[in-house]
Short mmCIF file of C-alpha atoms and ligand atoms in Angstrom, two decimals:
data_model
loop_
_atom_site.label_atom_id
_atom_site.label_comp_id
_atom_site.label_asym_id
_atom_site.label_seq_id
_atom_site.Cartn_x
_atom_site.Cartn_y
_atom_site.Cartn_z
CA MET A 1 -33.38 56.52 0.76
CA ASP A 2 -31.84 54.68 -2.15
CA LYS A 3 -32.84 56.68 -5.21
CA ILE A 4 -32.55 54.97 -8.57
CA LEU A 5 -34.15 57.84 -10.50
CA ASP A 6 -34.20 61.55 -9.80
CA VAL A 7 -36.11 63.80 -12.21
CA LYS A 8 -35.49 67.50 -11.73
CA ASP A 9 -37.34 70.41 -13.30
CA LEU A 10 -38.42 68.40 -16.36
CA ASN A 11 -39.85 70.69 -19.07
CA ILE A 12 -40.94 69.22 -22.40
CA SER A 13 -42.46 71.07 -25.34
CA PHE A 14 -43.69 70.00 -28.76
CA HIS A 15 -43.13 72.38 -31.62
CA THR A 16 -46.21 72.19 -33.86
CA TYR A 17 -47.60 74.30 -36.72
CA ALA A 18 -50.08 75.80 -34.28
CA GLY A 19 -47.38 76.81 -31.80
CA GLU A 20 -45.36 75.47 -28.85
CA VAL A 21 -47.26 72.93 -26.78
CA LYS A 22 -45.80 72.94 -23.25
CA ALA A 23 -46.73 69.37 -22.39
CA VAL A 24 -44.64 68.94 -19.21
CA ARG A 25 -44.06 71.96 -17.01
CA GLY A 26 -41.18 71.79 -14.58
CA ILE A 27 -41.97 68.55 -12.76
CA SER A 28 -39.60 66.95 -10.22
CA PHE A 29 -39.89 63.53 -8.61
CA ASP A 30 -37.77 60.56 -7.58
CA LEU A 31 -38.06 56.80 -7.45
CA GLU A 32 -36.46 54.42 -4.98
CA ARG A 33 -35.12 50.95 -5.76
CA GLY A 34 -37.92 48.41 -5.68
CA GLU A 35 -40.63 51.08 -5.30
CA THR A 36 -43.81 51.41 -7.39
CA LEU A 37 -44.74 54.94 -8.34
CA ALA A 38 -48.03 55.63 -10.16
CA LEU A 39 -48.41 58.59 -12.52
CA VAL A 40 -52.15 59.24 -12.67
CA GLY A 41 -54.24 61.69 -14.67
CA GLU A 42 -56.49 62.21 -17.68
CA SER A 43 -55.29 61.76 -21.27
CA GLY A 44 -53.04 64.62 -22.29
CA CYS A 45 -51.86 65.48 -18.76
CA GLY A 46 -48.22 64.66 -19.60
CA LYS A 47 -47.82 61.29 -17.88
CA THR A 48 -46.93 59.25 -20.99
CA VAL A 49 -44.69 62.05 -22.32
CA THR A 50 -42.85 61.98 -18.98
CA ALA A 51 -42.50 58.19 -19.11
CA LYS A 52 -41.19 58.25 -22.68
CA ALA A 53 -38.77 61.09 -21.88
CA ILE A 54 -37.13 58.91 -19.18
CA LEU A 55 -36.19 56.48 -21.96
CA ARG A 56 -35.53 59.28 -24.47
CA LEU A 57 -38.18 57.77 -26.74
CA LEU A 58 -39.68 61.11 -27.80
CA LYS A 59 -38.88 62.14 -31.35
CA GLU A 60 -36.72 65.26 -31.01
CA PRO A 61 -37.84 67.42 -32.86
CA PRO A 62 -40.81 68.00 -32.72
CA ALA A 63 -40.31 67.27 -29.00
CA GLU A 64 -37.81 69.36 -27.05
CA ILE A 65 -36.56 68.55 -23.57
CA LYS A 66 -35.55 71.95 -22.19
CA PRO A 67 -31.87 72.35 -21.19
CA SER A 68 -32.63 72.95 -17.50
CA SER A 69 -34.21 69.48 -17.20
CA GLN A 70 -32.38 66.59 -15.55
CA ILE A 71 -33.26 62.91 -15.59
CA LEU A 72 -30.71 61.23 -13.32
CA PHE A 73 -30.53 57.45 -13.44
CA ASP A 74 -28.17 56.30 -10.68
CA GLY A 75 -26.58 59.75 -10.93
CA GLU A 76 -26.09 59.66 -14.73
CA ASN A 77 -28.05 62.25 -16.70
CA VAL A 78 -30.10 60.44 -19.38
CA ILE A 79 -30.34 63.65 -21.37
CA ASN A 80 -26.57 63.69 -21.95
CA MET A 81 -26.26 59.99 -22.83
CA SER A 82 -24.62 59.11 -26.16
CA LYS A 83 -26.55 57.03 -28.72
CA LYS A 84 -24.43 54.00 -27.81
CA ARG A 85 -25.10 54.38 -24.08
CA LEU A 86 -28.83 54.87 -24.77
CA GLY A 87 -28.84 51.56 -26.65
CA SER A 88 -27.73 49.66 -23.54
CA PHE A 89 -29.68 51.87 -21.13
CA ARG A 90 -32.94 50.92 -22.87
CA GLY A 91 -33.57 47.34 -21.97
CA GLU A 92 -30.69 46.70 -19.58
CA ASP A 93 -31.34 49.55 -17.12
CA VAL A 94 -34.89 50.70 -17.90
CA SER A 95 -37.51 48.91 -19.91
CA MET A 96 -41.08 49.74 -20.95
CA ILE A 97 -44.33 47.85 -21.46
CA PHE A 98 -46.78 49.60 -23.76
CA GLN A 99 -50.56 49.80 -23.69
CA ASP A 100 -51.44 47.59 -26.61
CA PRO A 101 -49.27 44.50 -27.09
CA MET A 102 -50.81 43.83 -30.52
CA THR A 103 -49.26 46.99 -31.95
CA SER A 104 -46.00 46.65 -29.99
CA LEU A 105 -45.24 43.07 -31.04
CA ASN A 106 -44.09 42.34 -34.57
CA PRO A 107 -46.95 40.37 -36.27
CA THR A 108 -44.57 38.70 -38.73
CA MET A 109 -42.28 37.10 -36.14
CA THR A 110 -42.95 34.37 -33.61
CA VAL A 111 -42.99 35.56 -30.00
CA GLY A 112 -39.98 33.33 -29.28
CA LYS A 113 -37.89 35.14 -31.93
CA GLN A 114 -38.91 38.48 -30.52
CA ILE A 115 -37.78 37.57 -27.01
CA MET A 116 -34.58 35.99 -28.36
CA GLU A 117 -33.70 39.14 -30.28
CA ALA A 118 -33.37 41.18 -27.07
CA LEU A 119 -31.30 38.44 -25.43
CA LYS A 120 -28.94 38.15 -28.37
CA ILE A 121 -28.39 41.92 -28.58
CA HIS A 122 -28.16 42.80 -24.90
CA LYS A 123 -26.92 39.59 -23.31
CA LYS A 124 -24.85 38.38 -26.27
CA MET A 125 -26.42 34.89 -26.04
CA ASN A 126 -26.14 32.40 -28.88
CA LYS A 127 -29.29 30.92 -30.47
CA ARG A 128 -29.48 27.90 -28.14
CA GLU A 129 -28.96 29.89 -24.97
CA ALA A 130 -31.46 32.54 -26.10
CA GLU A 131 -34.11 29.90 -26.86
CA ALA A 132 -33.71 28.22 -23.46
CA GLU A 133 -33.87 31.63 -21.76
CA SER A 134 -37.02 32.59 -23.76
CA ILE A 135 -38.77 29.44 -22.52
CA ARG A 136 -37.71 30.22 -18.95
CA LEU A 137 -39.04 33.80 -19.28
CA LEU A 138 -42.40 32.66 -20.68
CA GLU A 139 -42.70 30.22 -17.76
CA LEU A 140 -41.82 33.06 -15.38
CA VAL A 141 -44.77 35.11 -16.66
CA ASN A 142 -47.03 32.05 -16.25
CA ILE A 143 -47.52 31.14 -19.90
CA PRO A 144 -48.45 27.44 -19.98
CA ASN A 145 -46.71 25.10 -22.39
CA ALA A 146 -43.97 27.66 -23.02
CA ARG A 147 -41.86 25.32 -25.16
CA GLU A 148 -44.67 25.24 -27.75
CA ARG A 149 -45.82 28.82 -27.29
CA ILE A 150 -42.50 30.34 -28.38
CA LYS A 151 -43.38 29.14 -31.88
CA ALA A 152 -46.67 31.08 -31.89
CA TYR A 153 -47.27 34.37 -33.72
CA PRO A 154 -48.81 37.26 -31.73
CA HIS A 155 -52.25 36.85 -33.40
CA GLU A 156 -52.42 33.25 -32.18
CA LEU A 157 -52.33 34.39 -28.53
CA SER A 158 -55.04 36.05 -26.43
CA GLY A 159 -54.68 39.70 -25.31
CA GLY A 160 -53.61 38.65 -21.82
CA MET A 161 -51.01 36.21 -23.19
CA ARG A 162 -49.61 38.89 -25.53
CA GLN A 163 -49.23 41.28 -22.60
CA ARG A 164 -47.39 38.51 -20.69
CA VAL A 165 -45.02 38.15 -23.65
CA MET A 166 -44.41 41.92 -23.57
CA ILE A 167 -43.60 41.64 -19.86
CA ALA A 168 -41.24 38.73 -20.59
CA ILE A 169 -39.42 40.85 -23.22
CA ALA A 170 -39.26 43.83 -20.85
CA LEU A 171 -37.79 41.67 -18.06
CA SER A 172 -35.38 39.75 -20.28
CA CYS A 173 -32.40 41.92 -19.34
CA ASN A 174 -33.27 42.34 -15.63
CA PRO A 175 -33.91 46.12 -15.81
CA LYS A 176 -33.73 48.15 -12.60
CA ILE A 177 -36.80 50.14 -13.62
CA LEU A 178 -39.85 48.92 -15.51
CA ILE A 179 -42.17 51.54 -16.98
CA ALA A 180 -45.69 50.21 -17.54
CA ASP A 181 -47.80 52.57 -19.68
CA GLU A 182 -51.48 51.69 -19.18
CA PRO A 183 -50.51 47.98 -19.24
CA THR A 184 -54.04 46.70 -18.70
CA THR A 185 -56.22 49.17 -20.63
CA ALA A 186 -56.76 46.85 -23.60
CA LEU A 187 -57.64 43.87 -21.37
CA ASP A 188 -60.83 42.74 -19.68
CA VAL A 189 -61.19 43.10 -15.90
CA THR A 190 -60.18 39.59 -14.78
CA ILE A 191 -57.11 39.55 -17.02
CA GLN A 192 -56.28 43.07 -15.78
CA ALA A 193 -56.11 41.75 -12.23
CA GLN A 194 -53.92 38.81 -13.27
CA ILE A 195 -51.45 41.09 -15.11
CA MET A 196 -51.24 43.48 -12.15
CA ASP A 197 -50.69 40.53 -9.78
CA LEU A 198 -47.97 39.23 -12.07
CA LEU A 199 -46.21 42.61 -12.15
CA ASN A 200 -46.38 42.76 -8.36
CA GLU A 201 -44.97 39.25 -8.01
CA LEU A 202 -42.07 39.99 -10.38
CA LYS A 203 -41.35 43.29 -8.66
CA VAL A 204 -40.95 41.53 -5.30
CA LYS A 205 -38.88 38.73 -6.83
CA PHE A 206 -36.40 40.99 -8.66
CA ASN A 207 -36.65 44.22 -6.60
CA THR A 208 -37.48 46.09 -9.84
CA ALA A 209 -38.76 49.64 -9.40
CA ILE A 210 -41.94 50.28 -11.39
CA ILE A 211 -43.42 53.46 -12.84
CA LEU A 212 -47.06 52.76 -13.57
CA VAL A 213 -48.75 55.19 -15.94
CA THR A 214 -52.54 55.07 -15.75
CA HIS A 215 -55.69 57.17 -15.94
CA ASP A 216 -57.44 54.83 -13.53
CA LEU A 217 -56.92 55.22 -9.78
CA GLY A 218 -58.74 51.91 -9.30
CA VAL A 219 -55.81 50.08 -10.95
CA VAL A 220 -53.25 51.52 -8.53
CA ALA A 221 -55.20 50.82 -5.31
CA ASN A 222 -53.56 47.46 -4.71
CA PHE A 223 -50.33 48.16 -6.41
CA ALA A 224 -48.61 51.52 -5.96
CA ASP A 225 -46.46 52.66 -3.03
CA ARG A 226 -46.72 56.31 -4.02
CA ILE A 227 -49.08 58.17 -6.34
CA GLN A 228 -48.40 61.32 -8.32
CA VAL A 229 -51.47 63.06 -9.74
CA MET A 230 -50.78 65.07 -12.90
CA TYR A 231 -52.87 67.77 -14.52
CA ALA A 232 -52.00 69.97 -17.51
CA GLY A 233 -48.33 68.99 -17.44
CA SER A 234 -47.82 69.59 -13.70
CA ILE A 235 -47.86 67.42 -10.59
CA ILE A 236 -50.77 68.77 -8.57
CA GLU A 237 -50.71 66.30 -5.68
CA THR A 238 -48.31 63.57 -4.59
CA GLY A 239 -48.39 61.21 -1.64
CA THR A 240 -48.26 57.62 -0.47
CA LYS A 241 -51.13 55.42 -1.56
CA ARG A 242 -52.73 55.84 1.86
CA GLU A 243 -52.36 59.66 1.78
CA ILE A 244 -53.95 59.91 -1.66
CA PHE A 245 -56.80 57.48 -1.04
CA TYR A 246 -57.64 58.50 2.52
CA ASN A 247 -56.43 62.08 2.91
CA SER A 248 -56.13 63.68 -0.54
CA GLN A 249 -56.77 67.43 -0.40
CA HIS A 250 -56.81 68.53 -4.04
CA PRO A 251 -60.22 68.91 -5.77
CA TYR A 252 -58.90 67.24 -8.92
CA THR A 253 -57.75 64.18 -6.93
CA TRP A 254 -61.22 64.12 -5.31
CA ALA A 255 -62.79 64.11 -8.79
CA LEU A 256 -60.56 61.22 -9.89
CA LEU A 257 -61.36 59.22 -6.74
CA ASN A 258 -65.08 59.91 -7.13
CA SER A 259 -65.04 58.42 -10.59
CA VAL A 260 -63.64 55.06 -9.39
CA PRO A 261 -66.44 52.45 -9.17
CA ARG A 262 -66.78 51.12 -5.61
CA LEU A 263 -68.19 47.92 -4.18
CA ASP A 264 -71.08 49.81 -2.60
CA THR A 265 -72.02 51.64 -5.83
CA LYS A 266 -75.68 50.83 -6.56
CA SER A 267 -76.32 49.11 -9.88
CA LYS A 268 -78.41 51.99 -11.30
CA GLU A 269 -76.27 54.74 -9.78
CA GLU A 270 -74.49 56.85 -12.39
CA LEU A 271 -70.74 57.13 -11.95
CA TYR A 272 -69.40 60.61 -11.32
CA SER A 273 -67.84 62.30 -14.31
CA LEU A 274 -65.89 65.52 -14.24
CA GLY A 275 -67.26 68.20 -16.57
CA GLY A 276 -65.23 70.49 -18.82
CA THR A 277 -61.92 69.91 -20.51
CA PRO A 278 -58.27 70.48 -19.53
CA PRO A 279 -56.71 73.78 -20.70
CA ASP A 280 -55.11 74.21 -24.10
CA LEU A 281 -51.38 73.74 -23.48
CA ILE A 282 -50.43 76.06 -26.36
CA LEU A 283 -51.92 79.06 -24.58
CA PRO A 284 -50.13 80.63 -21.61
CA LEU A 285 -51.57 79.34 -18.34
CA GLN A 286 -52.48 81.83 -15.68
CA GLY A 287 -53.41 80.86 -12.14
CA CYS A 288 -54.46 77.31 -11.33
CA PRO A 289 -54.80 75.16 -14.49
CA PHE A 290 -57.80 73.35 -12.94
CA ALA A 291 -59.71 76.59 -12.16
CA SER A 292 -62.22 76.38 -15.04
CA ARG A 293 -63.44 72.94 -13.80
CA CYS A 294 -63.11 73.39 -10.05
CA GLU A 295 -66.24 73.99 -7.95
CA HIS A 296 -64.12 75.62 -5.24
CA ALA A 297 -62.32 78.09 -7.52
CA MET A 298 -61.78 81.56 -6.04
CA GLU A 299 -60.60 84.82 -7.57
CA ILE A 300 -56.97 84.16 -6.67
CA CYS A 301 -57.15 80.78 -8.46
CA LEU A 302 -57.68 82.60 -11.74
CA GLU A 303 -54.81 84.99 -11.16
CA GLU A 304 -51.97 83.23 -9.38
CA LYS A 305 -50.45 79.79 -9.57
CA PRO A 306 -51.11 77.98 -6.27
CA GLU A 307 -48.21 77.59 -3.89
CA VAL A 308 -46.97 74.11 -2.93
CA THR A 309 -48.19 73.00 0.49
CA VAL A 310 -46.23 70.30 2.32
CA LEU A 311 -48.53 68.14 4.47
CA SER A 312 -45.97 65.47 5.35
CA SER A 313 -42.54 64.33 4.13
CA THR A 314 -44.34 62.42 1.37
CA HIS A 315 -47.56 64.41 0.85
CA ARG A 316 -47.55 67.67 -1.15
CA LEU A 317 -50.11 69.53 -3.24
CA SER A 318 -50.69 72.79 -5.09
CA CYS A 319 -54.04 74.34 -4.23
CA TRP A 320 -55.10 77.69 -2.75
CA LEU A 321 -57.57 75.90 -0.44
CA GLN A 322 -54.55 75.07 1.74
CA HIS A 323 -53.74 78.73 2.36
CA PRO A 324 -54.24 79.62 6.06
CA ASP A 325 -56.47 82.61 5.14
CA VAL A 326 -58.92 80.45 3.14
CA PRO A 327 -61.85 78.90 5.05
CA LYS A 328 -61.41 75.12 5.32
CA VAL A 329 -63.18 72.99 2.70
CA GLU A 330 -63.88 69.42 3.92
CA ARG A 331 -63.10 66.40 1.73
CA PRO A 332 -66.34 65.33 0.02
CA LYS A 333 -68.47 63.03 2.21
CA SER A 334 -68.57 60.46 -0.59
CA LEU A 335 -64.83 59.89 -0.10
CA ARG A 336 -64.89 59.27 3.65
CA GLY A 337 -64.23 55.92 5.22
CA GLU A 338 -64.27 54.07 1.95
CA ILE A 339 -62.27 50.87 1.44
CA TYR A 340 -60.54 50.70 -1.92
CA GLU A 341 -58.06 47.98 -1.10
FE1 LIG B 401 -59.58 74.70 -7.25
FE2 LIG B 401 -58.35 76.99 -6.70
FE3 LIG B 401 -57.46 74.72 -5.65
FE4 LIG B 401 -57.15 75.23 -8.22
S1 LIG B 401 -56.22 76.34 -6.57
S2 LIG B 401 -57.85 73.32 -7.34
S3 LIG B 401 -59.05 76.30 -8.68
S4 LIG B 401 -59.42 75.70 -5.28
#
């Protein structure tokens, strides 16, 4: 194992007028060089907060990363980095692509200038070198006629092209980790597939590790090596792509999988949707956070936090259904034998 990132006991709160929101609750995970890890879950489960914390992009305060937390990048704790070190860490070591390129790109600057800015700051290139490198980067992300396109403003490009520009900026300093936060949500389905293929291609070419943040398990089916399912600030199940798609054992993961459209879904068939809402993260959580929405909930689920069950060296989950004294509950029939890939 060649770990590039090791997150240990990460706890993040937001101090608001209404009280302390415990958004991330003691999560631990790692990432290997060249690996793609997907953080999956509904809005508000803590996945984006986790991703931003890795880059120290959360405004502190109101955010607070608790002192026991560790985010180790190649052994160096990001939480203890100086402002100067953070400046080079962001971009040169870890870079991020955001959901909506239109709001992330500066509308008053040409895309070429925006790529060149990163190159001048981080790679100390002069104007000519930075311009040549910007053209090369736009060609790398398959933007046709790159020499002309560097003169375009963001509004002159399509959504897919803008996202390619964002990827070019993110890759400009050859980061070891690329964090992609819902990179295809604002795009239509065909462009989504092209952007995911492009990320995959670049990952193989440069051995960049990727953390993919998404609410959509369908997006990760062809892409992730490992999947981490988050709920109410905790990791409730983690496993390889195969383990999550073919042998997941947590009712929340089943609900997420059930809501992915499949090739054999009939045209008039309604897609499954999970009822209820996640718990309020200001209030103290007792028992399993998913209990109010879980059709298998038992008395103990309301009282005690489920223990972690280890199913393999890569597959773990927190659910009382795994306890040896609880009668076995089969995976839903609708999830058996399906082909997602
Ligand atoms: Fe459902 Fe209980 Fe498992 Fe939570 S611990 S997911 S409530 S069965």
